[in-house]
């Protein structure tokens, strides 16, 4: 039986990778790495370096997957994402059939943790339920951008026994308000924190967390928003891409 491992590698620092992830990597003969264009070349390189650091040379192969383009022109966000996932599923299925022998193990190295805003696990689940090519699969957890953010700011994620909401910049822009005292925002290309009218909010922001380019800013949202926008714009200009995450926290009385 073929085996697929979906391995979380942590969201930034090469040492975020767990011993369990390294042991899982040793089982794989083939690593599938998605190429999302030149802007994300750094992330492909990070995965390649992890393989070089933890695995014996010549004990594995890296197969690069050309990621299909998502239709960003249509306002029908969900159907565009579903169509994109379907294209990816077809590509993954072809690769598993052509690159893995009957008893081989292939691995996807997923940035951060596979359960958080990443489609690999969803696509592999779809492939498994269709059973066109039979395989078993396992998931190895990783340190997410959220843990990296709170660790680097040295803050707890939430107040004692309270809840926290995790959302996207797109969702935050749609509501433009805090429905929880603690709100973590990922995937925000447009600084949706600017839309929040509430004055009494703190922000803890981090970009390229865990890497040499890491940027951290925190303070009252009103006083910090512009600094974040500027830091974000110049970092993006310099590197060609940016990944940032932030926690919005209603100020405690
Ligand atoms: C597609 S999601 C992947 C999340 C990932 N699976 C995780 O567990 O963190 C990409 C988003 O994660 C966040 N992110 C990932 N790595 C980051 C990092 N090193 N620094 C800041 N934000 C990061 C950003 O919000 C980015 O837009």
mmCIF file of C-alpha atoms and ligand atoms in Angstrom:
data_model
loop_
_atom_site.group_PDB
_atom_site.id
_atom_site.type_symbol
_atom_site.label_atom_id
_atom_site.label_comp_id
_atom_site.label_asym_id
_atom_site.label_seq_id
_atom_site.Cartn_x
_atom_site.Cartn_y
_atom_site.Cartn_z
ATOM 1 C CA UNK A 1 0.000 0.000 0.000
ATOM 2 C CA UNK A 2 1.290 3.457 -0.861
ATOM 3 C CA UNK A 3 1.574 5.855 2.055
ATOM 4 C CA UNK A 4 1.237 9.639 2.116
ATOM 5 C CA UNK A 5 2.535 11.696 5.025
ATOM 6 C CA UNK A 6 1.414 15.272 5.506
ATOM 7 C CA UNK A 7 4.098 16.732 7.703
ATOM 8 C CA UNK A 8 3.897 20.093 9.455
ATOM 9 C CA UNK A 9 7.350 21.681 9.399
ATOM 10 C CA UNK A 10 6.634 24.759 11.526
ATOM 11 C CA UNK A 11 6.033 28.290 10.312
ATOM 12 C CA UNK A 12 9.433 29.884 9.988
ATOM 13 C CA UNK A 13 12.415 28.861 12.065
ATOM 14 C CA UNK A 14 14.130 25.654 10.827
ATOM 15 C CA UNK A 15 14.283 24.472 14.468
ATOM 16 C CA UNK A 16 10.492 24.590 14.753
ATOM 17 C CA UNK A 17 10.444 21.152 13.138
ATOM 18 C CA UNK A 18 9.642 18.404 15.658
ATOM 19 C CA UNK A 19 11.480 15.126 16.209
ATOM 20 C CA UNK A 20 8.291 13.341 15.170
ATOM 21 C CA UNK A 21 8.348 15.244 11.863
ATOM 22 C CA UNK A 22 12.012 14.330 11.265
ATOM 23 C CA UNK A 23 11.294 10.645 11.992
ATOM 24 C CA UNK A 24 8.323 10.773 9.599
ATOM 25 C CA UNK A 25 10.474 12.390 6.892
ATOM 26 C CA UNK A 26 12.886 9.457 7.124
ATOM 27 C CA UNK A 27 10.094 7.124 5.969
ATOM 28 C CA UNK A 28 9.549 8.994 2.696
ATOM 29 C CA UNK A 29 11.282 8.290 -0.597
ATOM 30 C CA UNK A 30 9.642 11.222 -2.373
ATOM 31 C CA UNK A 31 8.822 14.765 -1.227
ATOM 32 C CA UNK A 32 6.184 16.713 -3.102
ATOM 33 C CA UNK A 33 6.915 20.434 -2.990
ATOM 34 C CA UNK A 34 4.531 22.976 -4.451
ATOM 35 C CA UNK A 35 6.079 25.781 -6.465
ATOM 36 C CA UNK A 36 3.888 28.861 -6.086
ATOM 37 C CA UNK A 37 5.976 31.084 -8.371
ATOM 38 C CA UNK A 38 9.110 33.113 -7.773
ATOM 39 C CA UNK A 39 7.656 35.154 -4.889
ATOM 40 C CA UNK A 40 7.395 31.991 -2.810
ATOM 41 C CA UNK A 41 10.741 30.539 -3.899
ATOM 42 C CA UNK A 42 12.060 31.191 -0.389
ATOM 43 C CA UNK A 43 9.481 28.809 1.038
ATOM 44 C CA UNK A 44 10.408 26.082 -1.439
ATOM 45 C CA UNK A 45 14.063 26.609 -0.508
ATOM 46 C CA UNK A 46 13.229 26.323 3.211
ATOM 47 C CA UNK A 47 11.687 22.895 2.587
ATOM 48 C CA UNK A 48 14.635 21.744 0.494
ATOM 49 C CA UNK A 49 17.040 22.853 3.242
ATOM 50 C CA UNK A 50 15.067 20.916 5.851
ATOM 51 C CA UNK A 51 15.461 17.753 3.745
ATOM 52 C CA UNK A 52 19.195 18.395 3.274
ATOM 53 C CA UNK A 53 19.678 19.004 6.984
ATOM 54 C CA UNK A 54 17.812 15.978 8.322
ATOM 55 C CA UNK A 55 18.074 13.290 5.639
ATOM 56 C CA UNK A 56 20.941 11.339 4.139
ATOM 57 C CA UNK A 57 21.909 12.568 0.677
ATOM 58 C CA UNK A 58 20.550 10.385 -2.138
ATOM 59 C CA UNK A 59 17.966 8.780 0.201
ATOM 60 C CA UNK A 60 15.057 10.780 -1.264
ATOM 61 C CA UNK A 61 13.795 12.664 -4.307
ATOM 62 C CA UNK A 62 12.075 16.042 -4.458
ATOM 63 C CA UNK A 63 9.270 16.389 -6.977
ATOM 64 C CA UNK A 64 8.184 19.957 -7.639
ATOM 65 C CA UNK A 65 4.499 20.540 -8.294
ATOM 66 C CA UNK A 66 3.576 23.542 -10.433
ATOM 67 C CA UNK A 67 0.664 25.024 -8.534
ATOM 68 C CA UNK A 68 -2.274 25.855 -10.846
ATOM 69 C CA UNK A 69 -3.314 29.528 -10.836
ATOM 70 C CA UNK A 70 -6.382 30.357 -8.786
ATOM 71 C CA UNK A 71 -8.948 32.551 -10.526
ATOM 72 C CA UNK A 72 -8.676 35.775 -8.500
ATOM 73 C CA UNK A 73 -10.823 37.797 -10.911
ATOM 74 C CA UNK A 74 -14.166 36.192 -10.050
ATOM 75 C CA UNK A 75 -16.217 37.495 -7.093
ATOM 76 C CA UNK A 76 -17.382 33.880 -6.512
ATOM 77 C CA UNK A 77 -14.597 33.171 -4.018
ATOM 78 C CA UNK A 78 -15.749 29.770 -2.782
ATOM 79 C CA UNK A 79 -16.383 28.217 -6.189
ATOM 80 C CA UNK A 80 -13.035 29.578 -7.457
ATOM 81 C CA UNK A 81 -11.259 27.933 -4.504
ATOM 82 C CA UNK A 82 -13.152 24.659 -5.046
ATOM 83 C CA UNK A 83 -12.215 24.634 -8.745
ATOM 84 C CA UNK A 84 -8.587 25.320 -7.819
ATOM 85 C CA UNK A 85 -8.580 22.466 -5.276
ATOM 86 C CA UNK A 86 -10.056 20.147 -7.884
ATOM 87 C CA UNK A 87 -7.209 21.016 -10.290
ATOM 88 C CA UNK A 88 -4.725 20.331 -7.525
ATOM 89 C CA UNK A 89 -6.365 17.015 -6.692
ATOM 90 C CA UNK A 90 -5.984 15.846 -10.300
ATOM 91 C CA UNK A 91 -2.295 16.861 -10.307
ATOM 92 C CA UNK A 92 -1.590 15.190 -6.942
ATOM 93 C CA UNK A 93 -3.330 11.988 -8.038
ATOM 94 C CA UNK A 94 -1.280 11.833 -11.244
ATOM 95 C CA UNK A 95 1.938 12.409 -9.314
ATOM 96 C CA UNK A 96 1.188 9.774 -6.696
ATOM 97 C CA UNK A 97 0.456 7.253 -9.449
ATOM 98 C CA UNK A 98 3.566 8.111 -11.443
ATOM 99 C CA UNK A 99 6.117 8.859 -8.694
ATOM 100 C CA UNK A 100 5.296 6.297 -5.989
ATOM 101 C CA UNK A 101 5.700 2.546 -6.324
ATOM 102 C CA UNK A 102 3.129 0.241 -4.692
ATOM 103 C CA UNK A 103 4.836 0.239 -1.274
ATOM 104 C CA UNK A 104 6.481 3.669 -1.418
ATOM 105 C CA UNK A 105 5.949 6.564 0.939
ATOM 106 C CA UNK A 106 5.540 10.146 -0.265
ATOM 107 C CA UNK A 107 5.399 13.262 1.888
ATOM 108 C CA UNK A 108 4.038 16.772 1.645
ATOM 109 C CA UNK A 109 5.974 19.213 3.812
ATOM 110 C CA UNK A 110 3.381 21.728 4.932
ATOM 111 C CA UNK A 111 4.316 25.162 6.257
ATOM 112 C CA UNK A 112 3.248 25.475 9.914
ATOM 113 C CA UNK A 113 0.574 22.916 10.750
ATOM 114 C CA UNK A 114 -1.487 21.052 8.121
ATOM 115 C CA UNK A 115 -4.795 21.798 9.903
ATOM 116 C CA UNK A 116 -4.520 25.575 9.690
ATOM 117 C CA UNK A 117 -5.414 27.378 6.448
ATOM 118 C CA UNK A 118 -3.744 24.830 4.225
ATOM 119 C CA UNK A 119 -5.520 22.809 1.561
ATOM 120 C CA UNK A 120 -3.127 19.831 1.327
ATOM 121 C CA UNK A 121 -4.954 17.738 3.927
ATOM 122 C CA UNK A 122 -8.373 18.491 2.413
ATOM 123 C CA UNK A 123 -7.156 17.460 -1.049
ATOM 124 C CA UNK A 124 -5.524 14.264 0.266
ATOM 125 C CA UNK A 125 -8.776 13.408 2.115
ATOM 126 C CA UNK A 126 -10.693 13.837 -1.158
ATOM 127 C CA UNK A 127 -8.230 11.588 -2.987
ATOM 128 C CA UNK A 128 -8.492 8.960 -0.247
ATOM 129 C CA UNK A 129 -12.291 8.904 -0.353
ATOM 130 C CA UNK A 130 -12.335 8.604 -4.167
ATOM 131 C CA UNK A 131 -9.854 5.730 -3.849
ATOM 132 C CA UNK A 132 -8.802 5.968 -7.519
ATOM 133 C CA UNK A 133 -5.321 5.096 -6.267
ATOM 134 C CA UNK A 134 -5.490 3.320 -2.907
ATOM 135 C CA UNK A 135 -3.189 4.751 -0.241
ATOM 136 C CA UNK A 136 -3.117 5.331 3.484
ATOM 137 C CA UNK A 137 -2.192 8.673 5.002
ATOM 138 C CA UNK A 138 -1.055 10.224 8.246
ATOM 139 C CA UNK A 139 -0.669 13.751 9.562
ATOM 140 C CA UNK A 140 2.203 15.065 11.663
ATOM 141 C CA UNK A 141 1.465 18.326 13.508
ATOM 142 C CA UNK A 142 3.640 21.429 13.299
ATOM 143 C CA UNK A 143 4.111 24.768 15.053
ATOM 144 C CA UNK A 144 1.760 27.310 13.511
ATOM 145 C CA UNK A 145 2.296 30.985 12.814
ATOM 146 C CA UNK A 146 0.003 31.603 15.787
ATOM 147 C CA UNK A 147 2.341 29.870 18.251
ATOM 148 C CA UNK A 148 5.299 31.656 16.649
ATOM 149 C CA UNK A 149 3.518 35.006 17.062
ATOM 150 C CA UNK A 150 2.598 34.558 20.730
ATOM 151 C CA UNK A 151 6.021 33.140 21.617
ATOM 152 C CA UNK A 152 7.887 35.997 19.970
ATOM 153 C CA UNK A 153 5.672 38.595 21.691
ATOM 154 C CA UNK A 154 5.888 36.543 24.911
ATOM 155 C CA UNK A 155 2.122 36.676 25.464
ATOM 156 C CA UNK A 156 -0.594 34.104 26.177
ATOM 157 C CA UNK A 157 -3.076 33.628 23.355
ATOM 158 C CA UNK A 158 -6.141 34.386 25.482
ATOM 159 C CA UNK A 159 -7.244 35.428 28.948
ATOM 160 C CA UNK A 160 -7.754 32.841 31.727
ATOM 161 C CA UNK A 161 -10.260 30.201 30.534
ATOM 162 C CA UNK A 162 -11.456 32.495 27.715
ATOM 163 C CA UNK A 163 -11.970 31.644 24.064
ATOM 164 C CA UNK A 164 -10.128 32.942 21.021
ATOM 165 C CA UNK A 165 -11.208 33.264 17.416
ATOM 166 C CA UNK A 166 -8.979 32.553 14.422
ATOM 167 C CA UNK A 167 -9.977 34.229 11.193
ATOM 168 C CA UNK A 168 -8.756 35.660 7.898
ATOM 169 C CA UNK A 169 -8.227 39.229 6.737
ATOM 170 C CA UNK A 170 -11.068 38.711 4.276
ATOM 171 C CA UNK A 171 -13.497 37.771 7.064
ATOM 172 C CA UNK A 172 -12.338 40.602 9.284
ATOM 173 C CA UNK A 173 -12.814 43.113 6.458
ATOM 174 C CA UNK A 174 -16.381 41.812 6.021
ATOM 175 C CA UNK A 175 -17.335 42.261 9.697
ATOM 176 C CA UNK A 176 -14.996 45.156 10.547
ATOM 177 C CA UNK A 177 -15.433 44.413 14.242
ATOM 178 C CA UNK A 178 -14.156 42.192 17.028
ATOM 179 C CA UNK A 179 -16.626 39.452 17.945
ATOM 180 C CA UNK A 180 -14.173 38.039 20.503
ATOM 181 C CA UNK A 181 -11.878 39.732 23.002
ATOM 182 C CA UNK A 182 -8.985 37.919 21.303
ATOM 183 C CA UNK A 183 -8.936 37.565 17.537
ATOM 184 C CA UNK A 184 -6.073 36.078 15.528
ATOM 185 C CA UNK A 185 -5.900 37.113 11.889
ATOM 186 C CA UNK A 186 -4.024 35.279 9.134
ATOM 187 C CA UNK A 187 -4.012 35.729 5.373
ATOM 188 C CA UNK A 188 -4.584 39.472 5.422
ATOM 189 C CA UNK A 189 -3.188 41.133 2.326
ATOM 190 C CA UNK A 190 -5.032 44.402 2.912
ATOM 191 C CA UNK A 191 -4.475 45.474 6.528
ATOM 192 C CA UNK A 192 -8.096 44.797 7.525
ATOM 193 C CA UNK A 193 -7.282 46.019 11.048
ATOM 194 C CA UNK A 194 -7.688 49.537 9.638
ATOM 195 C CA UNK A 195 -11.430 48.927 9.345
ATOM 196 C CA UNK A 196 -11.922 48.432 13.096
ATOM 197 C CA UNK A 197 -13.528 51.479 14.662
ATOM 198 C CA UNK A 198 -13.224 50.343 18.302
ATOM 199 C CA UNK A 199 -10.559 52.510 19.987
ATOM 200 C CA UNK A 200 -9.618 50.235 22.836
ATOM 201 C CA UNK A 201 -7.789 47.460 21.018
ATOM 202 C CA UNK A 202 -4.194 46.260 21.284
ATOM 203 C CA UNK A 203 -2.426 44.672 18.325
ATOM 204 C CA UNK A 204 0.457 42.177 18.336
ATOM 205 C CA UNK A 205 1.805 41.860 14.804
ATOM 206 C CA UNK A 206 4.561 39.688 13.341
ATOM 207 C CA UNK A 207 5.888 39.130 9.833
ATOM 208 C CA UNK A 208 8.296 36.415 8.605
ATOM 209 C CA UNK A 209 8.113 35.005 12.140
ATOM 210 C CA UNK A 210 10.995 32.765 13.136
ATOM 211 C CA UNK A 211 13.102 33.779 10.125
ATOM 212 C CA UNK A 212 16.068 36.147 9.809
ATOM 213 C CA UNK A 213 13.699 38.776 8.364
ATOM 214 C CA UNK A 214 11.308 38.675 11.320
ATOM 215 C CA UNK A 215 9.452 41.907 12.133
ATOM 216 C CA UNK A 216 7.507 42.491 15.360
ATOM 217 C CA UNK A 217 5.325 45.431 16.340
ATOM 218 C CA UNK A 218 2.797 45.857 19.120
ATOM 219 C CA UNK A 219 0.804 48.586 20.850
ATOM 220 C CA UNK A 220 -2.548 50.337 20.758
ATOM 221 C CA UNK A 221 -4.148 49.621 17.382
ATOM 222 C CA UNK A 222 -4.806 53.312 16.600
ATOM 223 C CA UNK A 223 -1.207 54.279 17.330
ATOM 224 C CA UNK A 224 0.410 51.249 15.683
ATOM 225 C CA UNK A 225 -1.656 50.632 12.537
ATOM 226 C CA UNK A 226 0.228 53.114 10.375
ATOM 227 C CA UNK A 227 3.643 51.811 11.511
ATOM 228 C CA UNK A 228 2.568 48.274 10.602
ATOM 229 C CA UNK A 229 1.325 49.396 7.190
ATOM 230 C CA UNK A 230 4.635 51.116 6.481
ATOM 231 C CA UNK A 231 6.751 48.206 7.758
ATOM 232 C CA UNK A 232 4.625 45.813 5.739
ATOM 233 C CA UNK A 233 4.863 47.836 2.520
ATOM 234 C CA UNK A 234 8.634 48.299 2.666
ATOM 235 C CA UNK A 235 9.294 44.648 3.607
ATOM 236 C CA UNK A 236 7.078 43.507 0.764
ATOM 237 C CA UNK A 237 8.884 45.782 -1.643
ATOM 238 C CA UNK A 238 12.271 44.492 -0.480
ATOM 239 C CA UNK A 239 11.494 40.759 -0.470
ATOM 240 C CA UNK A 240 8.727 40.544 -3.075
ATOM 241 C CA UNK A 241 6.300 38.776 -0.714
ATOM 242 C CA UNK A 242 5.135 38.961 2.872
ATOM 243 C CA UNK A 243 3.511 36.645 5.394
ATOM 244 C CA UNK A 244 2.175 38.290 8.509
ATOM 245 C CA UNK A 245 -0.129 37.373 11.365
ATOM 246 C CA UNK A 246 -1.609 39.419 14.153
ATOM 247 C CA UNK A 247 -3.607 39.207 17.349
ATOM 248 C CA UNK A 248 -6.210 41.860 18.083
ATOM 249 C CA UNK A 249 -6.951 42.031 21.801
ATOM 250 C CA UNK A 250 -9.607 44.127 23.463
ATOM 251 C CA UNK A 251 -7.681 46.084 26.084
ATOM 252 C CA UNK A 252 -8.135 44.640 29.550
ATOM 253 C CA UNK A 253 -9.735 46.892 32.185
HETATM 254 C C1 LIG B 1 -1.822 29.571 3.909
HETATM 255 S S1 LIG B 1 -1.667 30.125 5.568
HETATM 256 C C2 LIG B 1 -0.713 28.830 6.253
HETATM 257 C C3 LIG B 1 -0.719 28.770 7.759
HETATM 258 C C4 LIG B 1 0.173 27.648 8.280
HETATM 259 N N1 LIG B 1 -0.361 26.350 7.915
HETATM 260 C C5 LIG B 1 0.392 27.706 9.783
HETATM 261 O O1 LIG B 1 0.167 26.685 10.457
HETATM 262 O O2 LIG B 1 0.816 28.742 10.268
HETATM 263 C C6 LIG B 1 -0.500 31.411 5.324
HETATM 264 C C7 LIG B 1 -0.656 32.487 6.384
HETATM 265 O O3 LIG B 1 -0.057 32.034 7.592
HETATM 266 C C8 LIG B 1 0.549 33.120 8.255
HETATM 267 N N2 LIG B 1 1.982 32.818 8.384
HETATM 268 C C9 LIG B 1 2.596 31.656 8.063
HETATM 269 N N3 LIG B 1 3.887 31.688 8.371
HETATM 270 C C10 LIG B 1 4.125 32.903 8.908
HETATM 271 C C11 LIG B 1 5.276 33.535 9.435
HETATM 272 N N4 LIG B 1 6.464 32.914 9.469
HETATM 273 N N5 LIG B 1 5.154 34.792 9.903
HETATM 274 C C12 LIG B 1 3.969 35.427 9.898
HETATM 275 N N6 LIG B 1 2.841 34.884 9.428
HETATM 276 C C13 LIG B 1 2.911 33.630 8.930
HETATM 277 C C14 LIG B 1 0.274 34.366 7.423
HETATM 278 O O4 LIG B 1 -0.912 34.966 7.899
HETATM 279 C C15 LIG B 1 0.050 33.776 6.046
HETATM 280 O O5 LIG B 1 -0.732 34.632 5.249
#
